[in-house]
PDB file of C-alpha atoms in Angstrom:
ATOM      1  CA  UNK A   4     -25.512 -25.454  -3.656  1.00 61.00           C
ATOM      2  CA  UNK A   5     -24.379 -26.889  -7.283  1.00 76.00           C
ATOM      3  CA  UNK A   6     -26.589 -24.352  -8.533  1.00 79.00           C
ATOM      4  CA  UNK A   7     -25.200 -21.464  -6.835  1.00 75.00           C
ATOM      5  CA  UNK A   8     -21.643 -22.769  -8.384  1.00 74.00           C
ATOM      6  CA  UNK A   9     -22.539 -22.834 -11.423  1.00 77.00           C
ATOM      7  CA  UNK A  10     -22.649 -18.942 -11.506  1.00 82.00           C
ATOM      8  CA  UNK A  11     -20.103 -17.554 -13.506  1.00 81.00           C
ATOM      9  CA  UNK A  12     -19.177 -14.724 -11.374  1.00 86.00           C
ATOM     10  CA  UNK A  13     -18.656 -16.735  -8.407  1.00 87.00           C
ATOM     11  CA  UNK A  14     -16.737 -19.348 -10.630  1.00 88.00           C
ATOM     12  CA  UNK A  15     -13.951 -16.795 -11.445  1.00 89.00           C
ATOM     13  CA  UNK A  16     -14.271 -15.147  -7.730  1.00 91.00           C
ATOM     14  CA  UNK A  17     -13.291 -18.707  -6.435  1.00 91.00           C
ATOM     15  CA  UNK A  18     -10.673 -18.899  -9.085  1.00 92.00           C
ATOM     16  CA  UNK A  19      -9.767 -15.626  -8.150  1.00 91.00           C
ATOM     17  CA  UNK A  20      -9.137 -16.753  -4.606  1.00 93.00           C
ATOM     18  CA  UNK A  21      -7.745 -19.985  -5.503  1.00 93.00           C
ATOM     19  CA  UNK A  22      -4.924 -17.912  -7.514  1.00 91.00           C
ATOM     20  CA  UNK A  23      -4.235 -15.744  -4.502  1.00 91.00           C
ATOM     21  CA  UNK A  24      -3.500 -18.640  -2.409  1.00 92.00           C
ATOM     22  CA  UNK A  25      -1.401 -20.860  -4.074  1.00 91.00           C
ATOM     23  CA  UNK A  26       0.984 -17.820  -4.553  1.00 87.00           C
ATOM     24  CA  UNK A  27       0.812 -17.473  -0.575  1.00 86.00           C
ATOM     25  CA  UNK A  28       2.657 -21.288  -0.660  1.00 88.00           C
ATOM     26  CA  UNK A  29       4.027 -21.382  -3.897  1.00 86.00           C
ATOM     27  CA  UNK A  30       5.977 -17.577  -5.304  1.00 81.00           C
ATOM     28  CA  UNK A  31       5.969 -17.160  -9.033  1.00 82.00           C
ATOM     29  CA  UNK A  32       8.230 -14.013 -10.240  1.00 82.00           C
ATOM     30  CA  UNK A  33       5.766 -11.428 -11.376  1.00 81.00           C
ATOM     31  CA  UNK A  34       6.923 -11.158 -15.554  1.00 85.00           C
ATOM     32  CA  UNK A  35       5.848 -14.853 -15.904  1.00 88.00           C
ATOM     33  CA  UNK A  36       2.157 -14.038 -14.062  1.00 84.00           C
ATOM     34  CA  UNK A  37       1.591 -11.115 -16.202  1.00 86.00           C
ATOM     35  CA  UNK A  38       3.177 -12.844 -18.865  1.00 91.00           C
ATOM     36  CA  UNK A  39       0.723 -15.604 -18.620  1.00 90.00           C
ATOM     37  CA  UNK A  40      -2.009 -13.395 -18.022  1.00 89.00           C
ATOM     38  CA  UNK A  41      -1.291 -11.035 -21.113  1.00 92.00           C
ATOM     39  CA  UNK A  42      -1.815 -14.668 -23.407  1.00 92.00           C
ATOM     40  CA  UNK A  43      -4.750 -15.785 -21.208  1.00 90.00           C
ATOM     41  CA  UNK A  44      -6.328 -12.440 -22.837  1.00 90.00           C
ATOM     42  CA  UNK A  45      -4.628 -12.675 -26.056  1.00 92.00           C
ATOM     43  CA  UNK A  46      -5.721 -16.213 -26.299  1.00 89.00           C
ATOM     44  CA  UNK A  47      -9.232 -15.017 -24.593  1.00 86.00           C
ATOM     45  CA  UNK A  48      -9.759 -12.063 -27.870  1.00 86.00           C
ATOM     46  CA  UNK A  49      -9.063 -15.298 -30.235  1.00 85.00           C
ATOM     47  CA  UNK A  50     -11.380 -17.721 -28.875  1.00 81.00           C
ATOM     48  CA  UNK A  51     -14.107 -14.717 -28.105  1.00 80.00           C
ATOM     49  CA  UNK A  52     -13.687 -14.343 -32.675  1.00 81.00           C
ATOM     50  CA  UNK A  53     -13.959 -18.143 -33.698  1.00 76.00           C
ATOM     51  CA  UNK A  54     -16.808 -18.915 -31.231  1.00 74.00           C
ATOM     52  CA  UNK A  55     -18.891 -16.363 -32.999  1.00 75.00           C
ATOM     53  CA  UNK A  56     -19.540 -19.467 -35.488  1.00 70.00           C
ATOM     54  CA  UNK A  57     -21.475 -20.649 -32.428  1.00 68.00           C
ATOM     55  CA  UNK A  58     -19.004 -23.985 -31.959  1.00 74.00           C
ATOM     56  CA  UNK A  59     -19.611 -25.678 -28.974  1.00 76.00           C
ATOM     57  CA  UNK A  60     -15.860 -26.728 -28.431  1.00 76.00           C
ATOM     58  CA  UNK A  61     -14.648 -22.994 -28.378  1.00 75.00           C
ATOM     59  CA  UNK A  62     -17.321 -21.910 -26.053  1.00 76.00           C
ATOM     60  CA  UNK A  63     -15.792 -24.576 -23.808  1.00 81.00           C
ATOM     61  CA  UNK A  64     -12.535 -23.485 -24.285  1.00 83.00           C
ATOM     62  CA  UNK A  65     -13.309 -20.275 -23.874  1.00 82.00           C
ATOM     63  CA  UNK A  66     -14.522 -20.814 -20.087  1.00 84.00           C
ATOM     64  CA  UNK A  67     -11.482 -23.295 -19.129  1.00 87.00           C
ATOM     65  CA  UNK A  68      -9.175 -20.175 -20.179  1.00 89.00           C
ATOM     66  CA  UNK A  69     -11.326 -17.626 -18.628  1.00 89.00           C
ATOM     67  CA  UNK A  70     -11.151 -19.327 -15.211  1.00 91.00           C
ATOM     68  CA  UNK A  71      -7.406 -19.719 -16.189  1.00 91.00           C
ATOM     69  CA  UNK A  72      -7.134 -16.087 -16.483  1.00 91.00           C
ATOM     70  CA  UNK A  73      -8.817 -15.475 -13.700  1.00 92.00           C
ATOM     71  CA  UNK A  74      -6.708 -17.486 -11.605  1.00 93.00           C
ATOM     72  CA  UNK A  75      -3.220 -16.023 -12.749  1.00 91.00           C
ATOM     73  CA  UNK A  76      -4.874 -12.549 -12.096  1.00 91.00           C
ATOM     74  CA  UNK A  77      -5.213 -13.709  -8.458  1.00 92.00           C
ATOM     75  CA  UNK A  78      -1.625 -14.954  -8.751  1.00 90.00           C
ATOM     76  CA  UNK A  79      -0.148 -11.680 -10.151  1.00 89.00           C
ATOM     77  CA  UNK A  80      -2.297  -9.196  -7.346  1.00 89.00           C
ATOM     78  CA  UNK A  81      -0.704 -11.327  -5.084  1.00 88.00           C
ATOM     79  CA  UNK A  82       2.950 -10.827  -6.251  1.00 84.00           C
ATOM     80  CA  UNK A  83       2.536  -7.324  -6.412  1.00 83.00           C
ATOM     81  CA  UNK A  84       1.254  -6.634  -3.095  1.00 81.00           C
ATOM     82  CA  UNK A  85       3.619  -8.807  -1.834  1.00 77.00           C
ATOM     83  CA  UNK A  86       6.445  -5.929  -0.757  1.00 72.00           C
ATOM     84  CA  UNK A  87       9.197  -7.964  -0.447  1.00 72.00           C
ATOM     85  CA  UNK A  88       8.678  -8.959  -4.272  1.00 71.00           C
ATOM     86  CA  UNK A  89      10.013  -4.894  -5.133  1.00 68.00           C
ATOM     87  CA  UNK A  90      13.592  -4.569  -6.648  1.00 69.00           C
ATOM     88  CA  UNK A  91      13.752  -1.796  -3.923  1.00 69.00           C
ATOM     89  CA  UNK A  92      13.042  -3.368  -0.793  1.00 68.00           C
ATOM     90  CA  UNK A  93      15.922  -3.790   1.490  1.00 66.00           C
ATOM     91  CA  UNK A  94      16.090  -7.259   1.932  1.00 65.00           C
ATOM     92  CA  UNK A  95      16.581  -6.997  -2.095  1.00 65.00           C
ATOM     93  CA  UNK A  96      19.665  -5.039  -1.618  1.00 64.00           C
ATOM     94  CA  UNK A  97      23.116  -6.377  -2.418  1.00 59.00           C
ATOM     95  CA  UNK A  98      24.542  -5.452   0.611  1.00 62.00           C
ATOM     96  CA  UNK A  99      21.727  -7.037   3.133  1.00 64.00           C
ATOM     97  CA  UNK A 100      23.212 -10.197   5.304  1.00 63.00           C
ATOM     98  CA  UNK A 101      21.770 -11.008   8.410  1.00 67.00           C
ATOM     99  CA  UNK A 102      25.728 -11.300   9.871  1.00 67.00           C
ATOM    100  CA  UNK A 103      26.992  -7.729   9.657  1.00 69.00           C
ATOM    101  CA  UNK A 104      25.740  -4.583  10.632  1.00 73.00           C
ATOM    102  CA  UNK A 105      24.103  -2.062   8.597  1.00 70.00           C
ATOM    103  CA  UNK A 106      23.243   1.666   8.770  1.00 76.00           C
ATOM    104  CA  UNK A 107      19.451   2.539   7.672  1.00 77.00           C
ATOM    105  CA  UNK A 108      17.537   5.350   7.478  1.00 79.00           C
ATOM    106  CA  UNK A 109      14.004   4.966   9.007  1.00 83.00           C
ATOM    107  CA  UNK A 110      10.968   6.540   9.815  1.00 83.00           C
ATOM    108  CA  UNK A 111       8.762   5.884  12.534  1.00 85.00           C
ATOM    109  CA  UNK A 112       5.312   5.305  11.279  1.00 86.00           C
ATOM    110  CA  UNK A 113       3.421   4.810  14.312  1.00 86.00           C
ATOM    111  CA  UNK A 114       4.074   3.684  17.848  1.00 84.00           C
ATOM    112  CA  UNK A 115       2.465   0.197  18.897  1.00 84.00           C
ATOM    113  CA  UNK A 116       1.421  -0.876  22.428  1.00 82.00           C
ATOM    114  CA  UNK A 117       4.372  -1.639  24.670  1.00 81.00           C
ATOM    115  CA  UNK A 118       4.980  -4.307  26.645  1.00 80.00           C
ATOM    116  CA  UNK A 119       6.027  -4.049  30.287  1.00 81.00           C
ATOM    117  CA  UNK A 120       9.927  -4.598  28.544  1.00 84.00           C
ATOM    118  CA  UNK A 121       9.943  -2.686  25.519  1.00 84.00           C
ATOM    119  CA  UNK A 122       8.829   0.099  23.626  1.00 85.00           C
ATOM    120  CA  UNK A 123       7.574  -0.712  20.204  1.00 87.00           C
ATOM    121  CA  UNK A 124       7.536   0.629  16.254  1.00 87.00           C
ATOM    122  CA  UNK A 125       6.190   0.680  13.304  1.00 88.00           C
ATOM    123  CA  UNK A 126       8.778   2.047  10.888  1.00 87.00           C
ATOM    124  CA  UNK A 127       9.490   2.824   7.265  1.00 83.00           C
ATOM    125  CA  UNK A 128      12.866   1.829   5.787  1.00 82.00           C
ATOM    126  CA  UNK A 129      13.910   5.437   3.754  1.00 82.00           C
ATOM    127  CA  UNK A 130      17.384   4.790   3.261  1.00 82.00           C
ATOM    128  CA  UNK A 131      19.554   1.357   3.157  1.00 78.00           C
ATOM    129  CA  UNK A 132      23.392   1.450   2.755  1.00 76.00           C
ATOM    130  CA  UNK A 133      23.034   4.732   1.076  1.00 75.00           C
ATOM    131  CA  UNK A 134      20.919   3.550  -1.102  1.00 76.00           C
ATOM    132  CA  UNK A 135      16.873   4.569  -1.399  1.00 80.00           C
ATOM    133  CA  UNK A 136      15.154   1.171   0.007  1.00 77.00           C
ATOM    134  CA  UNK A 137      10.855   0.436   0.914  1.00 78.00           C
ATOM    135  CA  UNK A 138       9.893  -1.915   3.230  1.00 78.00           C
ATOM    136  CA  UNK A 139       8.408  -1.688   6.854  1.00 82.00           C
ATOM    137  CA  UNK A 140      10.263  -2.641  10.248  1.00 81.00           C
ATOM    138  CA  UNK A 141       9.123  -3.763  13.694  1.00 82.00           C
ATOM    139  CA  UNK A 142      11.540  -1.915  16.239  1.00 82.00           C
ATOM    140  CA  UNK A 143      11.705  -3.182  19.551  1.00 86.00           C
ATOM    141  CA  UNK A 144      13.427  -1.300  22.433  1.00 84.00           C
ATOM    142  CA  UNK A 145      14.250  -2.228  26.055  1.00 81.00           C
ATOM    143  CA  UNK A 146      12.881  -0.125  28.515  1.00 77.00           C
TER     144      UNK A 146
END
Protein backbone atom coordinates (compact mmCIF):
# COMPACT_ATOMS: atom_id res chain seq x y z
CA UNK A 1 0.00 0.00 0.00
CA UNK A 2 2.94 2.69 0.79
CA UNK A 3 4.19 1.67 -2.42
CA UNK A 4 1.22 2.25 -4.42
CA UNK A 5 1.28 5.97 -2.70
CA UNK A 6 4.23 6.75 -3.55
CA UNK A 7 3.11 7.05 -7.27
CA UNK A 8 3.15 10.37 -8.43
CA UNK A 9 0.06 10.34 -10.39
CA UNK A 10 -2.00 9.09 -7.68
CA UNK A 11 -0.21 11.62 -5.27
CA UNK A 12 -1.63 14.65 -7.21
CA UNK A 13 -5.08 12.64 -7.98
CA UNK A 14 -5.47 12.49 -4.09
CA UNK A 15 -4.42 16.06 -3.89
CA UNK A 16 -6.66 16.66 -6.55
CA UNK A 17 -9.52 15.29 -4.52
CA UNK A 18 -8.39 16.64 -1.34
CA UNK A 19 -8.68 20.27 -3.09
CA UNK A 20 -12.19 19.52 -4.28
CA UNK A 21 -13.33 18.81 -0.89
CA UNK A 22 -12.21 21.25 1.32
CA UNK A 23 -13.88 23.82 -1.08
CA UNK A 24 -17.21 21.67 -0.54
CA UNK A 25 -16.77 22.94 3.48
CA UNK A 26 -14.69 25.76 3.15
CA UNK A 27 -15.64 28.49 -0.29
CA UNK A 28 -12.68 30.43 -1.55
CA UNK A 29 -13.72 33.26 -4.26
CA UNK A 30 -12.47 31.97 -7.55
CA UNK A 31 -9.63 35.12 -8.49
CA UNK A 32 -7.66 34.04 -5.34
CA UNK A 33 -7.75 30.02 -6.56
CA UNK A 34 -6.65 30.89 -9.95
CA UNK A 35 -4.62 33.45 -8.56
CA UNK A 36 -2.82 30.97 -6.48
CA UNK A 37 -2.76 28.53 -9.08
CA UNK A 38 -1.28 30.94 -11.85
CA UNK A 39 2.02 31.33 -9.07
CA UNK A 40 1.91 27.60 -8.21
CA UNK A 41 2.92 27.38 -12.12
CA UNK A 42 4.88 30.46 -12.24
CA UNK A 43 6.71 29.32 -9.22
CA UNK A 44 6.53 25.56 -10.79
CA UNK A 45 8.54 27.05 -14.46
CA UNK A 46 11.21 28.56 -11.78
CA UNK A 47 11.93 25.66 -9.74
CA UNK A 48 11.59 23.21 -13.04
CA UNK A 49 15.06 25.94 -14.35
CA UNK A 50 17.24 25.88 -11.07
CA UNK A 51 16.76 22.11 -10.45
CA UNK A 52 18.37 21.46 -13.76
CA UNK A 53 21.72 21.90 -11.56
CA UNK A 54 20.45 18.57 -10.20
CA UNK A 55 19.99 20.14 -6.36
CA UNK A 56 18.33 17.94 -4.22
CA UNK A 57 16.49 20.78 -2.21
CA UNK A 58 14.70 22.13 -5.43
CA UNK A 59 13.66 18.76 -6.55
CA UNK A 60 11.94 18.67 -3.16
CA UNK A 61 10.49 21.80 -3.52
CA UNK A 62 9.49 21.22 -6.64
CA UNK A 63 7.08 18.21 -5.54
CA UNK A 64 5.68 20.09 -2.26
CA UNK A 65 4.49 22.88 -4.89
CA UNK A 66 3.38 20.49 -7.45
CA UNK A 67 1.01 18.74 -5.02
CA UNK A 68 0.22 22.40 -3.98
CA UNK A 69 -0.82 23.12 -7.41
CA UNK A 70 -2.54 20.32 -7.75
CA UNK A 71 -4.61 20.87 -4.86
CA UNK A 72 -5.73 24.57 -5.67
CA UNK A 73 -6.62 23.14 -9.19
CA UNK A 74 -9.11 20.89 -7.34
CA UNK A 75 -10.12 23.99 -5.38
CA UNK A 76 -10.68 26.27 -8.44
CA UNK A 77 -12.81 23.22 -10.65
CA UNK A 78 -14.74 23.24 -7.73
CA UNK A 79 -15.61 27.00 -7.60
CA UNK A 80 -16.41 27.05 -11.04
CA UNK A 81 -18.78 24.33 -11.24
CA UNK A 82 -20.22 25.51 -8.33
CA UNK A 83 -23.33 27.64 -10.12
CA UNK A 84 -24.21 29.65 -7.47
CA UNK A 85 -20.48 31.06 -7.54
CA UNK A 86 -21.68 33.02 -11.26
CA UNK A 87 -22.18 36.88 -11.06
CA UNK A 88 -25.39 35.88 -13.01
CA UNK A 89 -27.16 33.53 -10.97
CA UNK A 90 -30.24 34.79 -9.36
CA UNK A 91 -29.58 34.39 -5.95
CA UNK A 92 -26.55 36.89 -7.00
CA UNK A 93 -28.99 39.47 -8.01
CA UNK A 94 -29.49 42.70 -6.10
CA UNK A 95 -32.95 42.46 -5.94
CA UNK A 96 -33.24 38.62 -4.53
CA UNK A 97 -34.71 38.49 -0.70
CA UNK A 98 -36.36 35.60 0.44
CA UNK A 99 -39.30 38.21 2.00
CA UNK A 100 -40.84 39.73 -1.12
CA UNK A 101 -42.08 38.45 -4.16
CA UNK A 102 -40.44 38.32 -7.40
CA UNK A 103 -41.38 37.84 -11.08
CA UNK A 104 -39.00 35.24 -13.06
CA UNK A 105 -38.86 33.96 -16.22
CA UNK A 106 -38.38 30.12 -16.34
CA UNK A 107 -38.15 27.26 -18.37
CA UNK A 108 -39.18 23.92 -17.65
CA UNK A 109 -36.37 21.56 -18.21
CA UNK A 110 -37.85 18.35 -17.50
CA UNK A 111 -40.73 17.00 -15.47
CA UNK A 112 -39.74 14.77 -12.32
CA UNK A 113 -41.84 11.98 -10.74
CA UNK A 114 -44.82 13.29 -8.80
CA UNK A 115 -45.88 12.55 -5.68
CA UNK A 116 -49.46 11.62 -4.84
CA UNK A 117 -49.64 15.79 -3.79
CA UNK A 118 -47.75 17.52 -6.29
CA UNK A 119 -46.56 17.79 -9.62
CA UNK A 120 -42.89 18.39 -9.94
CA UNK A 121 -40.02 20.49 -12.13
CA UNK A 122 -36.98 20.85 -13.17
CA UNK A 123 -36.60 24.42 -14.40
CA UNK A 124 -34.17 26.95 -15.80
CA UNK A 125 -34.19 30.50 -14.40
CA UNK A 126 -34.13 32.76 -18.02
CA UNK A 127 -35.12 35.93 -16.70
CA UNK A 128 -34.93 37.52 -12.96
CA UNK A 129 -36.40 41.02 -12.23
CA UNK A 130 -35.89 41.87 -15.80
CA UNK A 131 -32.73 41.06 -15.69
CA UNK A 132 -30.95 37.85 -17.68
CA UNK A 133 -30.24 35.35 -14.57
CA UNK A 134 -28.78 31.14 -14.69
CA UNK A 135 -29.50 28.92 -12.17
CA UNK A 136 -31.90 25.82 -11.90
CA UNK A 137 -35.26 25.59 -9.77
CA UNK A 138 -37.23 22.75 -8.19
CA UNK A 139 -41.04 23.69 -8.77
CA UNK A 140 -43.46 22.03 -6.77
CA UNK A 141 -47.24 22.20 -7.47
CA UNK A 142 -50.32 20.97 -5.57
CA UNK A 143 -52.40 18.74 -7.31
Amino acid sequence: MIKFLRFVPVQLTLFLILGILVEKFISIPLTISVGMVLVCMLLLGLLYVLSLGYKEFYKQLFTVISLAGAFLMGVSSQTIATETNLQKHYSNSIYFSNEVKHQAVLKIRKELKSSSNYAKYEAIVVRFEKEPSKGKVLLQFKK
